[in-house]
Each structure stands twice: as C-alpha cells, then as structure tokens.
mmCIF file of C-alpha atoms in Angstrom:
data_model
loop_
_atom_site.group_PDB
_atom_site.id
_atom_site.type_symbol
_atom_site.label_atom_id
_atom_site.label_comp_id
_atom_site.label_asym_id
_atom_site.label_seq_id
_atom_site.Cartn_x
_atom_site.Cartn_y
_atom_site.Cartn_z
ATOM 1 C CA MET A 1422 59.142 -50.406 16.036
ATOM 2 C CA GLU A 1423 61.677 -51.363 13.403
ATOM 3 C CA ASP A 1424 64.341 -48.684 13.810
ATOM 4 C CA SER A 1425 65.988 -49.385 10.439
ATOM 5 C CA LEU A 1426 62.750 -48.920 8.506
ATOM 6 C CA GLN A 1427 61.898 -45.812 10.545
ATOM 7 C CA GLN A 1428 65.280 -44.362 9.593
ATOM 8 C CA ARG A 1429 64.689 -45.109 5.913
ATOM 9 C CA LEU A 1430 61.229 -43.529 6.062
ATOM 10 C CA THR A 1431 62.690 -40.436 7.713
ATOM 11 C CA HIS A 1432 65.548 -40.246 5.229
ATOM 12 C CA LEU A 1433 63.140 -40.474 2.278
ATOM 13 C CA GLY A 1434 60.731 -37.962 3.837
ATOM 14 C CA ILE A 1435 57.786 -40.381 3.944
ATOM 15 C CA VAL A 1436 54.675 -39.905 6.079
ATOM 16 C CA VAL A 1437 51.708 -42.286 6.314
ATOM 17 C CA VAL A 1438 48.279 -40.683 5.782
ATOM 18 C CA ILE A 1439 45.224 -42.607 7.009
ATOM 19 C CA PRO A 1440 41.768 -41.302 6.004
ATOM 20 C CA THR A 1441 39.036 -42.825 8.162
ATOM 21 C CA TYR A 1442 35.266 -42.720 8.357
ATOM 22 C CA ASN A 1443 33.273 -44.991 10.692
ATOM 23 C CA ASN A 1444 35.810 -47.831 10.729
ATOM 24 C CA GLU A 1445 35.941 -48.377 14.489
ATOM 25 C CA LYS A 1446 36.196 -52.179 14.076
ATOM 26 C CA THR A 1447 39.465 -52.062 12.163
ATOM 27 C CA LEU A 1448 40.998 -48.659 12.952
ATOM 28 C CA CYS A 1449 43.016 -49.813 15.975
ATOM 29 C CA ARG A 1450 44.531 -52.719 14.058
ATOM 30 C CA VAL A 1451 45.568 -50.445 11.202
ATOM 31 C CA LEU A 1452 47.010 -47.764 13.489
ATOM 32 C CA ASP A 1453 48.912 -50.260 15.632
ATOM 33 C CA GLY A 1454 50.266 -51.967 12.534
ATOM 34 C CA VAL A 1455 51.503 -48.715 10.999
ATOM 35 C CA LEU A 1456 52.995 -47.504 14.299
ATOM 36 C CA ASN A 1457 55.077 -50.671 14.414
ATOM 37 C CA TYR A 1458 57.015 -49.214 11.494
ATOM 38 C CA THR A 1459 56.836 -45.432 11.849
ATOM 39 C CA GLU A 1460 55.654 -42.607 14.086
ATOM 40 C CA GLN A 1461 55.246 -40.316 11.058
ATOM 41 C CA VAL A 1462 51.473 -40.622 10.777
ATOM 42 C CA ILE A 1463 48.646 -38.243 9.849
ATOM 43 C CA VAL A 1464 45.067 -39.424 10.483
ATOM 44 C CA VAL A 1465 42.147 -37.602 8.864
ATOM 45 C CA ASN A 1466 38.873 -38.241 10.693
ATOM 46 C CA ASP A 1467 36.278 -37.546 8.026
ATOM 47 C CA GLY A 1468 33.372 -36.654 10.314
ATOM 48 C CA SER A 1469 32.992 -40.141 11.830
ATOM 49 C CA THR A 1470 29.855 -40.709 13.927
ATOM 50 C CA ASP A 1471 30.941 -43.974 15.584
ATOM 51 C CA GLY A 1472 33.690 -44.496 18.173
ATOM 52 C CA THR A 1473 36.504 -43.222 15.929
ATOM 53 C CA SER A 1474 37.137 -40.015 17.894
ATOM 54 C CA ARG A 1475 37.425 -41.899 21.190
ATOM 55 C CA ILE A 1476 39.863 -44.348 19.618
ATOM 56 C CA LEU A 1477 42.033 -41.562 18.228
ATOM 57 C CA ASP A 1478 42.110 -39.865 21.647
ATOM 58 C CA ASP A 1479 44.212 -42.802 22.890
ATOM 59 C CA TYR A 1480 46.906 -42.161 20.250
ATOM 60 C CA LYS A 1481 48.523 -38.990 21.574
ATOM 61 C CA GLY A 1482 51.578 -38.926 19.323
ATOM 62 C CA ILE A 1483 49.925 -38.869 15.904
ATOM 63 C CA GLU A 1484 49.071 -35.851 13.769
ATOM 64 C CA ARG A 1485 45.313 -35.546 13.544
ATOM 65 C CA ILE A 1486 42.848 -33.694 11.319
ATOM 66 C CA ASP A 1487 39.154 -33.745 12.266
ATOM 67 C CA PHE A 1488 36.228 -32.802 10.048
ATOM 68 C CA ALA A 1489 33.027 -31.814 11.865
ATOM 69 C CA GLN A 1490 30.977 -33.449 9.099
ATOM 70 C CA ASN A 1491 31.670 -36.136 6.537
ATOM 71 C CA LYS A 1492 33.088 -34.545 3.370
ATOM 72 C CA GLY A 1493 34.146 -37.594 1.374
ATOM 73 C CA LYS A 1494 37.315 -39.597 0.896
ATOM 74 C CA GLY A 1495 38.688 -37.177 -1.693
ATOM 75 C CA CYS A 1496 38.488 -34.248 0.724
ATOM 76 C CA ALA A 1497 40.098 -36.313 3.474
ATOM 77 C CA LEU A 1498 42.985 -37.304 1.210
ATOM 78 C CA ARG A 1499 43.421 -33.750 -0.058
ATOM 79 C CA ALA A 1500 43.644 -32.467 3.518
ATOM 80 C CA GLY A 1501 46.130 -35.169 4.483
ATOM 81 C CA LEU A 1502 48.339 -34.580 1.445
ATOM 82 C CA ALA A 1503 48.265 -30.813 1.982
ATOM 83 C CA ARG A 1504 49.275 -31.201 5.637
ATOM 84 C CA ALA A 1505 52.095 -33.560 4.686
ATOM 85 C CA ARG A 1506 53.391 -31.090 2.119
ATOM 86 C CA GLU A 1507 53.195 -28.233 4.640
ATOM 87 C CA GLN A 1508 55.347 -30.260 7.032
ATOM 88 C CA GLY A 1509 58.019 -30.774 4.410
ATOM 89 C CA TYR A 1510 57.514 -34.438 3.551
ATOM 90 C CA GLU A 1511 58.498 -35.735 0.102
ATOM 91 C CA TYR A 1512 56.094 -38.681 -0.056
ATOM 92 C CA ALA A 1513 52.762 -39.565 1.532
ATOM 93 C CA VAL A 1514 51.821 -43.236 1.698
ATOM 94 C CA THR A 1515 48.044 -43.526 2.044
ATOM 95 C CA ILE A 1516 46.449 -46.596 3.604
ATOM 96 C CA ASP A 1517 42.730 -47.202 4.095
ATOM 97 C CA SER A 1518 41.447 -47.815 7.613
ATOM 98 C CA ASP A 1519 39.038 -50.624 6.671
ATOM 99 C CA GLY A 1520 41.632 -53.299 7.361
ATOM 100 C CA GLN A 1521 42.093 -54.629 3.835
ATOM 101 C CA HIS A 1522 45.738 -53.497 3.612
ATOM 102 C CA TYR A 1523 48.760 -54.854 5.482
ATOM 103 C CA PRO A 1524 51.025 -52.235 7.139
ATOM 104 C CA SER A 1525 53.917 -54.645 6.585
ATOM 105 C CA ASP A 1526 53.750 -53.785 2.875
ATOM 106 C CA LEU A 1527 55.199 -50.375 3.748
ATOM 107 C CA VAL A 1528 58.539 -52.086 3.210
ATOM 108 C CA ALA A 1529 57.680 -52.687 -0.463
ATOM 109 C CA PHE A 1530 56.847 -48.990 -0.968
ATOM 110 C CA VAL A 1531 60.085 -47.895 0.684
ATOM 111 C CA GLU A 1532 62.186 -50.272 -1.413
ATOM 112 C CA GLU A 1533 60.548 -49.134 -4.672
ATOM 113 C CA ILE A 1534 61.004 -45.448 -3.818
ATOM 114 C CA GLU A 1535 64.650 -46.096 -2.990
ATOM 115 C CA ARG A 1536 65.137 -47.764 -6.387
ATOM 116 C CA SER A 1537 63.497 -44.937 -8.342
ATOM 117 C CA GLU A 1538 65.805 -42.250 -9.664
ATOM 118 C CA THR A 1539 62.904 -39.858 -10.271
ATOM 119 C CA PRO A 1540 59.675 -39.243 -8.311
ATOM 120 C CA VAL A 1541 57.163 -42.051 -8.803
ATOM 121 C CA LEU A 1542 53.512 -42.510 -7.878
ATOM 122 C CA LEU A 1543 53.015 -46.067 -6.631
ATOM 123 C CA ILE A 1544 49.706 -47.932 -6.395
ATOM 124 C CA GLY A 1545 49.473 -51.194 -4.478
ATOM 125 C CA ALA A 1546 48.235 -53.911 -6.830
ATOM 126 C CA ARG A 1547 45.906 -56.315 -5.021
ATOM 127 C CA ASN A 1548 45.160 -59.858 -6.136
ATOM 128 C CA MET A 1549 41.617 -59.254 -7.359
ATOM 129 C CA THR A 1550 41.133 -62.867 -8.494
ATOM 130 C CA GLN A 1551 41.061 -64.432 -5.025
ATOM 131 C CA ASP A 1552 37.740 -65.845 -3.832
ATOM 132 C CA SER A 1553 37.259 -63.331 -1.005
ATOM 133 C CA VAL A 1554 37.204 -60.341 -3.381
ATOM 134 C CA PRO A 1555 33.617 -59.252 -4.210
ATOM 135 C CA LYS A 1556 32.742 -59.572 -7.903
ATOM 136 C CA LYS A 1557 31.607 -55.955 -8.070
ATOM 137 C CA SER A 1558 35.020 -54.812 -6.795
ATOM 138 C CA SER A 1559 36.821 -56.885 -9.430
ATOM 139 C CA PHE A 1560 34.600 -55.500 -12.205
ATOM 140 C CA GLY A 1561 34.974 -51.919 -10.966
ATOM 141 C CA ASN A 1562 38.744 -52.261 -10.949
ATOM 142 C CA LYS A 1563 38.843 -53.569 -14.533
ATOM 143 C CA PHE A 1564 36.550 -50.726 -15.585
ATOM 144 C CA SER A 1565 38.827 -48.164 -13.934
ATOM 145 C CA ASN A 1566 41.983 -49.764 -15.387
ATOM 146 C CA PHE A 1567 40.593 -49.509 -18.916
ATOM 147 C CA TRP A 1568 39.748 -45.819 -18.681
ATOM 148 C CA PHE A 1569 43.089 -44.994 -17.052
ATOM 149 C CA TRP A 1570 44.849 -46.687 -19.983
ATOM 150 C CA PHE A 1571 42.583 -44.883 -22.466
ATOM 151 C CA GLU A 1572 43.343 -41.487 -20.886
ATOM 152 C CA THR A 1573 47.085 -41.929 -20.290
ATOM 153 C CA GLY A 1574 48.349 -44.845 -22.386
ATOM 154 C CA ILE A 1575 49.628 -46.538 -19.195
ATOM 155 C CA ARG A 1576 48.497 -50.088 -18.414
ATOM 156 C CA LEU A 1577 48.060 -50.928 -14.739
ATOM 157 C CA GLU A 1578 46.700 -53.975 -12.928
ATOM 158 C CA ASP A 1579 45.030 -51.988 -10.155
ATOM 159 C CA THR A 1580 43.978 -48.341 -10.232
ATOM 160 C CA GLN A 1581 41.476 -48.384 -7.351
ATOM 161 C CA SER A 1582 43.672 -49.476 -4.474
ATOM 162 C CA GLY A 1583 43.878 -46.906 -1.688
ATOM 163 C CA TYR A 1584 47.340 -48.122 -0.691
ATOM 164 C CA ARG A 1585 49.518 -45.612 -2.525
ATOM 165 C CA ALA A 1586 52.664 -43.518 -2.380
ATOM 166 C CA TYR A 1587 52.231 -39.953 -3.634
ATOM 167 C CA PRO A 1588 55.313 -37.857 -4.563
ATOM 168 C CA LEU A 1589 54.082 -34.630 -3.007
ATOM 169 C CA ASN A 1590 56.183 -32.123 -4.940
ATOM 170 C CA VAL A 1591 55.225 -33.255 -8.449
ATOM 171 C CA ILE A 1592 51.536 -34.145 -8.211
ATOM 172 C CA PRO A 1593 48.942 -31.370 -8.773
ATOM 173 C CA ARG A 1594 48.091 -29.159 -5.818
ATOM 174 C CA LYS A 1595 44.598 -28.131 -6.897
ATOM 175 C CA TYR A 1596 41.829 -30.669 -7.497
ATOM 176 C CA TYR A 1597 38.195 -30.633 -8.578
ATOM 177 C CA THR A 1598 36.749 -33.827 -7.087
ATOM 178 C CA ARG A 1599 35.769 -34.523 -3.481
ATOM 179 C CA LYS A 1600 34.647 -38.143 -3.176
ATOM 180 C CA PHE A 1601 36.010 -41.527 -4.310
ATOM 181 C CA GLU A 1602 36.649 -40.210 -7.814
ATOM 182 C CA PHE A 1603 39.539 -38.118 -6.455
ATOM 183 C CA GLU A 1604 41.749 -41.213 -6.549
ATOM 184 C CA ILE A 1605 41.197 -41.383 -10.309
ATOM 185 C CA GLU A 1606 41.693 -37.666 -10.913
ATOM 186 C CA VAL A 1607 45.010 -37.524 -9.075
ATOM 187 C CA ILE A 1608 46.669 -40.445 -10.892
ATOM 188 C CA VAL A 1609 45.463 -39.364 -14.349
ATOM 189 C CA ARG A 1610 46.609 -35.783 -13.894
ATOM 190 C CA ALA A 1611 49.920 -36.924 -12.411
ATOM 191 C CA ALA A 1612 50.499 -39.126 -15.471
ATOM 192 C CA TRP A 1613 49.611 -36.203 -17.750
ATOM 193 C CA ASN A 1614 52.296 -34.176 -15.943
ATOM 194 C CA GLY A 1615 54.884 -36.804 -16.781
ATOM 195 C CA VAL A 1616 55.013 -38.478 -13.355
ATOM 196 C CA ALA A 1617 55.763 -42.210 -13.545
ATOM 197 C CA VAL A 1618 52.769 -44.213 -12.270
ATOM 198 C CA ARG A 1619 53.432 -47.850 -11.396
ATOM 199 C CA ASN A 1620 51.938 -50.780 -9.524
ATOM 200 C CA ILE A 1621 53.682 -52.766 -6.831
ATOM 201 C CA PRO A 1622 52.190 -56.027 -5.485
ATOM 202 C CA VAL A 1623 50.573 -55.848 -2.038
ATOM 203 C CA GLN A 1624 48.565 -58.227 0.102
ATOM 204 C CA VAL A 1625 44.828 -57.762 0.616
ATOM 205 C CA LEU A 1626 42.320 -59.002 3.202
ATOM 206 C CA TYR A 1627 38.572 -58.905 2.584
ATOM 207 C CA ASP A 1628 36.737 -59.794 5.784
ATOM 208 C CA PRO A 1629 32.988 -59.138 5.405
ATOM 209 C CA SER A 1630 32.500 -59.328 9.173
ATOM 210 C CA GLU A 1631 34.840 -56.354 9.719
ATOM 211 C CA ARG A 1632 35.073 -54.380 6.519
ATOM 212 C CA VAL A 1633 32.732 -51.427 6.090
ATOM 213 C CA SER A 1634 32.565 -49.957 2.591
ATOM 214 C CA HIS A 1635 31.173 -46.468 2.093
ATOM 215 C CA PHE A 1636 31.131 -46.755 -1.693
ATOM 216 C CA ARG A 1637 27.611 -45.981 -2.962
ATOM 217 C CA PRO A 1638 27.285 -47.922 -6.230
ATOM 218 C CA PHE A 1639 24.873 -45.628 -8.078
ATOM 219 C CA LYS A 1640 25.998 -42.188 -6.878
ATOM 220 C CA ASP A 1641 29.731 -42.863 -6.854
ATOM 221 C CA PHE A 1642 29.725 -44.799 -10.118
ATOM 222 C CA THR A 1643 27.861 -41.877 -11.711
ATOM 223 C CA ARG A 1644 30.450 -39.424 -10.372
ATOM 224 C CA ILE A 1645 33.278 -41.595 -11.686
ATOM 225 C CA SER A 1646 31.601 -41.901 -15.105
ATOM 226 C CA ILE A 1647 31.182 -38.133 -15.356
ATOM 227 C CA LEU A 1648 34.827 -37.622 -14.393
ATOM 228 C CA ASN A 1649 36.002 -40.120 -17.019
ATOM 229 C CA THR A 1650 33.880 -38.379 -19.645
ATOM 230 C CA VAL A 1651 35.604 -35.068 -18.834
ATOM 231 C CA LEU A 1652 39.046 -36.698 -18.767
ATOM 232 C CA VAL A 1653 38.514 -38.366 -22.158
ATOM 233 C CA PHE A 1654 37.448 -35.018 -23.648
ATOM 234 C CA LEU A 1655 40.557 -33.332 -22.228
ATOM 235 C CA THR A 1656 42.733 -36.203 -23.469
ATOM 236 C CA PHE A 1657 41.689 -35.707 -27.083
ATOM 237 C CA PHE A 1658 41.343 -31.942 -27.183
ATOM 238 C CA TYR A 1659 44.163 -30.828 -24.885
ATOM 239 C CA ILE A 1660 46.596 -33.545 -23.754
ATOM 240 C CA ILE A 1661 47.284 -35.188 -27.135
ATOM 241 C CA PRO A 1662 47.816 -31.819 -28.912
ATOM 242 C CA ARG A 1663 49.926 -30.551 -25.993
ATOM 243 C CA ASN A 1664 52.139 -33.626 -26.031
ATOM 244 C CA PHE A 1665 52.498 -33.334 -29.786
ATOM 245 C CA PHE A 1666 53.723 -29.742 -29.536
ATOM 246 C CA ARG A 1667 56.186 -30.686 -26.810
ATOM 247 C CA SER A 1668 57.687 -33.419 -28.968
ATOM 248 C CA PHE A 1669 57.562 -31.475 -32.224
ATOM 249 C CA LYS A 1670 61.013 -30.122 -33.046
ATOM 250 C CA LYS A 1671 61.533 -27.270 -35.457
ATOM 251 C CA LYS A 1672 63.377 -28.354 -38.573
ATOM 252 C CA SER A 1673 64.313 -26.776 -41.861
ATOM 253 C CA LEU A 1674 61.941 -27.432 -44.763
ATOM 254 C CA ASN A 1675 64.456 -29.759 -46.426
ATOM 255 C CA ASP A 1676 64.974 -31.768 -43.245
ATOM 256 C CA PHE A 1677 61.235 -31.959 -42.673
ATOM 257 C CA ILE A 1678 60.563 -33.294 -46.187
ATOM 258 C CA LYS A 1679 63.452 -35.768 -46.027
ATOM 259 C CA GLU A 1680 62.474 -37.139 -42.631
ATOM 260 C CA ASN A 1681 58.682 -37.056 -42.644
ATOM 261 C CA ILE A 1682 57.893 -37.659 -46.323
ATOM 262 C CA PHE A 1683 60.686 -39.388 -48.198
ATOM 263 C CA GLY A 1684 62.200 -40.913 -45.079
ATOM 264 C CA SER A 1685 58.919 -42.068 -43.603
ATOM 265 C CA GLU A 1686 58.060 -45.753 -43.327
ATOM 266 C CA ASP A 1687 54.394 -44.984 -44.026
ATOM 267 C CA SER A 1688 52.881 -46.036 -47.331
ATOM 268 C CA PRO A 1689 52.429 -43.400 -50.078
ATOM 269 C CA GLU A 1690 48.684 -43.770 -49.640
ATOM 270 C CA LYS A 1691 48.848 -43.013 -45.915
ATOM 271 C CA MET A 1692 51.162 -40.027 -46.382
ATOM 272 C CA ALA A 1693 49.010 -38.587 -49.168
ATOM 273 C CA ALA A 1694 45.848 -39.072 -47.096
ATOM 274 C CA SER A 1695 47.548 -37.334 -44.154
ATOM 275 C CA ILE A 1696 48.582 -34.384 -46.316
ATOM 276 C CA GLY A 1697 45.151 -34.101 -47.918
ATOM 277 C CA PHE A 1698 43.467 -34.311 -44.516
ATOM 278 C CA GLY A 1699 45.732 -31.579 -43.170
ATOM 279 C CA VAL A 1700 44.825 -29.268 -46.046
ATOM 280 C CA PHE A 1701 41.123 -30.036 -45.540
ATOM 281 C CA MET A 1702 41.321 -29.175 -41.827
ATOM 282 C CA GLY A 1703 43.347 -26.031 -42.548
ATOM 283 C CA ILE A 1704 40.595 -24.644 -44.776
ATOM 284 C CA ALA A 1705 37.534 -26.019 -42.942
ATOM 285 C CA PRO A 1706 35.577 -23.470 -40.841
ATOM 286 C CA VAL A 1707 36.812 -24.628 -37.430
ATOM 287 C CA TRP A 1708 38.936 -21.594 -36.554
ATOM 288 C CA GLY A 1709 40.495 -21.848 -33.103
ATOM 289 C CA PHE A 1710 40.119 -25.622 -32.944
ATOM 290 C CA GLN A 1711 42.068 -26.671 -36.025
ATOM 291 C CA THR A 1712 45.259 -27.725 -34.278
ATOM 292 C CA ALA A 1713 43.508 -29.763 -31.578
ATOM 293 C CA LEU A 1714 41.150 -31.370 -34.089
ATOM 294 C CA VAL A 1715 43.753 -32.198 -36.731
ATOM 295 C CA ILE A 1716 46.110 -33.877 -34.258
ATOM 296 C CA THR A 1717 43.354 -35.683 -32.371
ATOM 297 C CA LEU A 1718 41.602 -36.932 -35.521
ATOM 298 C CA SER A 1719 44.935 -37.942 -37.061
ATOM 299 C CA VAL A 1720 45.566 -40.159 -34.057
ATOM 300 C CA PHE A 1721 42.014 -41.526 -34.230
ATOM 301 C CA PHE A 1722 42.220 -42.309 -37.975
ATOM 302 C CA ARG A 1723 45.837 -43.531 -37.637
ATOM 303 C CA LEU A 1724 47.207 -40.968 -40.057
ATOM 304 C CA ASN A 1725 50.649 -39.350 -39.947
ATOM 305 C CA LYS A 1726 49.934 -36.587 -37.422
ATOM 306 C CA VAL A 1727 53.138 -34.700 -38.241
ATOM 307 C CA LEU A 1728 52.203 -34.372 -41.913
ATOM 308 C CA SER A 1729 48.568 -33.577 -41.118
ATOM 309 C CA PHE A 1730 49.581 -30.843 -38.705
ATOM 310 C CA ALA A 1731 52.189 -29.368 -41.059
ATOM 311 C CA PHE A 1732 49.799 -29.075 -44.003
ATOM 312 C CA SER A 1733 46.945 -27.757 -41.871
ATOM 313 C CA ASN A 1734 49.019 -24.583 -41.624
ATOM 314 C CA VAL A 1735 47.707 -23.406 -44.985
ATOM 315 C CA SER A 1736 45.532 -21.293 -42.701
ATOM 316 C CA LEU A 1737 48.452 -19.197 -41.446
ATOM 317 C CA PRO A 1738 47.428 -15.550 -40.881
ATOM 318 C CA PRO A 1739 48.725 -14.212 -44.248
ATOM 319 C CA PHE A 1740 46.559 -16.717 -46.114
ATOM 320 C CA ILE A 1741 43.364 -16.368 -44.089
ATOM 321 C CA PRO A 1742 41.846 -13.499 -46.144
ATOM 322 C CA LEU A 1743 42.510 -15.470 -49.350
ATOM 323 C CA ILE A 1744 40.912 -18.616 -47.911
ATOM 324 C CA ILE A 1745 37.850 -16.698 -46.720
ATOM 325 C CA TYR A 1746 37.536 -14.922 -50.078
ATOM 326 C CA ALA A 1747 37.847 -18.182 -52.022
ATOM 327 C CA SER A 1748 35.323 -19.831 -49.691
ATOM 328 C CA LEU A 1749 32.817 -17.036 -50.285
ATOM 329 C CA LEU A 1750 33.313 -17.270 -54.052
ATOM 330 C CA VAL A 1751 32.819 -21.051 -54.064
ATOM 331 C CA GLY A 1752 29.828 -20.716 -51.764
ATOM 332 C CA GLY A 1753 28.405 -18.074 -54.059
ATOM 333 C CA LEU A 1754 28.304 -20.601 -56.902
ATOM 334 C CA VAL A 1755 25.956 -22.762 -54.834
ATOM 335 C CA LEU A 1756 24.162 -20.072 -52.828
ATOM 336 C CA PRO A 1757 24.328 -16.731 -54.700
ATOM 337 C CA SER A 1758 24.538 -13.715 -52.393
ATOM 338 C CA ALA A 1759 21.847 -11.077 -52.298
ATOM 339 C CA GLY A 1760 24.415 -8.337 -51.705
ATOM 340 C CA ALA A 1761 25.197 -5.377 -53.899
ATOM 341 C CA ASN A 1762 25.378 -6.847 -57.420
ATOM 342 C CA GLY A 1763 26.349 -10.137 -55.695
ATOM 343 C CA VAL A 1764 30.012 -9.126 -56.126
ATOM 344 C CA LEU A 1765 32.603 -9.501 -53.370
ATOM 345 C CA LYS A 1766 36.040 -7.904 -53.464
ATOM 346 C CA LEU A 1767 39.135 -9.200 -51.698
ATOM 347 C CA ASP A 1768 39.880 -5.855 -50.031
ATOM 348 C CA SER A 1769 36.360 -5.781 -48.551
ATOM 349 C CA ILE A 1770 36.691 -9.079 -46.648
ATOM 350 C CA SER A 1771 36.064 -8.675 -42.892
ATOM 351 C CA PHE A 1772 34.252 -10.371 -40.043
ATOM 352 C CA ASP A 1773 31.176 -8.328 -40.948
ATOM 353 C CA THR A 1774 31.337 -9.788 -44.448
ATOM 354 C CA ILE A 1775 31.425 -13.326 -43.045
ATOM 355 C CA GLN A 1776 28.527 -12.557 -40.717
ATOM 356 C CA GLN A 1777 26.418 -11.183 -43.580
ATOM 357 C CA HIS A 1778 27.181 -14.213 -45.786
ATOM 358 C CA LEU A 1779 27.600 -16.854 -43.079
ATOM 359 C CA VAL A 1780 25.801 -19.759 -44.760
ATOM 360 C CA GLN A 1781 27.509 -18.988 -48.055
ATOM 361 C CA TYR A 1782 30.886 -18.970 -46.315
ATOM 362 C CA LEU A 1783 30.288 -22.220 -44.395
ATOM 363 C CA VAL A 1784 29.122 -24.121 -47.477
ATOM 364 C CA GLY A 1785 31.891 -22.654 -49.616
ATOM 365 C CA SER A 1786 34.659 -23.354 -47.103
ATOM 366 C CA LEU A 1787 33.622 -27.005 -46.763
ATOM 367 C CA LEU A 1788 33.486 -27.407 -50.543
ATOM 368 C CA LEU A 1789 36.813 -25.619 -50.981
ATOM 369 C CA ALA A 1790 38.395 -27.686 -48.205
ATOM 370 C CA THR A 1791 37.208 -30.910 -49.809
ATOM 371 C CA ILE A 1792 38.354 -29.951 -53.302
ATOM 372 C CA MET A 1793 41.768 -28.694 -52.184
ATOM 373 C CA GLY A 1794 42.272 -31.647 -49.833
ATOM 374 C CA LEU A 1795 41.608 -34.108 -52.673
ATOM 375 C CA LEU A 1796 43.764 -32.209 -55.175
ATOM 376 C CA VAL A 1797 46.733 -31.750 -52.849
ATOM 377 C CA GLY A 1798 46.425 -35.281 -51.502
ATOM 378 C CA PHE A 1799 46.303 -36.800 -54.993
ATOM 379 C CA GLY A 1800 49.148 -34.573 -56.198
ATOM 380 C CA SER A 1801 51.232 -35.549 -53.161
ATOM 381 C CA TYR A 1802 50.633 -39.223 -53.888
ATOM 382 C CA ILE A 1803 51.926 -38.831 -57.453
ATOM 383 C CA LEU A 1804 55.032 -36.931 -56.311
ATOM 384 C CA ILE A 1805 55.815 -39.416 -53.538
ATOM 385 C CA ARG A 1806 55.435 -42.377 -55.898
ATOM 386 C CA MET A 1807 57.639 -40.710 -58.515
ATOM 387 C CA LYS A 1808 60.330 -40.014 -55.907
ATOM 388 C CA GLN A 1809 60.216 -43.586 -54.641
ATOM 389 C CA ASN A 1810 60.411 -45.012 -58.173
ATOM 390 C CA LYS A 1811 63.471 -42.848 -58.893
ATOM 391 C CA SER A 1812 65.118 -44.046 -55.713
ATOM 392 C CA VAL A 1813 64.476 -47.687 -56.660
ATOM 393 C CA SER A 1814 65.829 -47.104 -60.207
ATOM 394 C CA ALA A 1815 68.963 -45.439 -58.821
ATOM 395 C CA GLU A 1816 69.693 -48.495 -56.678
#
C-alpha cells in the first residue's frame, strides 16, 4: 500500500465505495487494486447470486453492506453513500466492480480534490472513441451528456461513468430513483444546488470476456427517459425561476429603469417586446403560475427576462380586482352575461362571480391581456426610441 496516498485519503476524509452485483470474474482484481492504495473501503453487495459473497468473506478488513435481494445500482450507491456519511467521511469515491476502471486513477481524484477550494463532484471521463467501447455505450453517453447540459447548462464529456467522487455534505440526502438512473439524478440535483460538477480523465478497459453489464436497454432507457422528462419540467418551471429570484437584486425604480431599460444593450424592439409580453402574462388567466411561466418563456423566446418579470407585476394584489373586473367587461362585449340585467359592479367582484362567468372571464382576460400587451409594448418602444434619439443628439 502506498502510505503517502493513504495519508492523503485519510486527511481529505475519502472512502472508496464499491457497489457490486454478480461480478465474480472481476471483483477480486478491483478490490485488490483499491486496497493497494487505501483500506478505507465500503463494499455494497447488491443481492449477488454468484460467488460474490464467498469472495467478500476473504476480505475481513473492509466495511460491508449486504442486500438479501437485488435492489438496483441506485439503491446500492445510496446505501454506500449513507454509510460513508454516517462514518464521518467528506468524500466517497465510487468505482464499479466490472473491471472497466483502474484503481490507480484514485490519484487523479485525490489531486483534483486537493486543488479545489470548494466541494466538487468529479466524474471520470472515459475515452469513448476507442475501438473497444461498444457503440451503444458511446451513443448512450452522448445522449446523457446532452440532457445534462440541457438541464443544468454544464457541458461534460462523460456523465455515465461510475468512477466518481461525491462530496457527501453538499449533495442531496434524499433521492427518488433506485436503478441506473440514480447516477443522473444525483449529478443534476447537485448541480442545481450549486455544487461544481467536473470531469477528470480516467483510463477505461472494456474486456467482453470479463465484463458483465446489468444494463437492460429497454427498461433502463425508459426509466432514464422518464427521469429526464421530469427533470426538464422542473428545470423550466422551478429551477430557472428560482435561480432568477436568487440573482434578482432589489433596486430603486430609477436605478431599475436606468440599468435595465436605458442602460440595456438590447434593441428597442426586444425591450418593448419583453415589456409587452410581461404585461400580457400579468393579465392572462394563469394565476399562481405567472412568475414561473413569464421567466421560463422569456428564456425560451430570448426576451429580456428582467423586464418581462418586472412588468408582469401589473397583477399585484391591489390591482387584481380591477383586472378581473376589466376582463369581465371585455368578455361581456363578446359573450354577454345572462346575469341580473347583465350588469357587473366592481364592489361585487369575488371568486363566485368568476365561477358564474368563467368563460366570459377567460375570453375577456385573454383579449384584455393582448390589447394591453400591444399598447404598452408599442408605447414603450416609442419612449425608448425617443430617449435614445435624445441621447444621440446630446452627444
């Protein structure tokens, strides 16, 4: 054992977690390789039915978790990470037991952790272009890389490698997936929490005579696709709005106008469209979802999300009764109400009123939102152009 590396692993609080399921051909090689560098090892036997238990019986000094039945790689990793955290470790380096990873690359993980000033989640980047790598593995990795970028904005070369270093105190503690898709859930949610996620280059060995893959193409790909669907939905309707609020600083009205309108590098057309869109969304009948929708759609349509969000606040509580009343009046022009004399009064507006005239309200609010969005947007364009022309004349 390399004493210097063992000391560095101990100093950094690093333990190696090895999930295993029916890998009796390669398990000894992986265990012996890891034990050459550290005795801080946790093995999770995920209900193996081959000779795994007998092999592990010969390794008396390692921490061991045994499942009576196979639960899936995600469950095995969750158990290993939880045990590592319970024992006070700071990092858990996970390595698959199928023999594709080199224990000697532990040095690269240690060096990168030592260089990092803040906790970092590291993923070993394999060379997926070499001839020994199955085509389906290369395609699956590219597929996973794309969706990780789409959900987090972080570009990685390899998001499927099981050779990883998890910073135990900053990654989530509760998870929802149990199989292979866990390795996607954990890195996406860690990135959403602001944890740095990076690749480091590692070696890889694909030996078809030894390697046993438990990935079931149809079932596991379906699980991963469902997870990515959920993560994309959360990205647009929770993460993007949440990040916007965190970065949005309160300013005075004058500072806001100077910085985000007259000091913006956006074109007058884009700023006016953003303002008009914000007004439209503020009046539209999407109560409870306006903030998430306006920020998400602003990003999607490449509008100025700050302006769109600011002007969507025409629906602040004091103005809501007026907006509802105006919507009902506009709707009444298209769909006259059958109520008493067809007359609505402002002081009679309530949720019961909306329920009784729901279609009238929905039609009216969409018409009102469109009209006001166009008027305010066009008016903003004229004012912005006038201000810019004055500034040019003054120069």
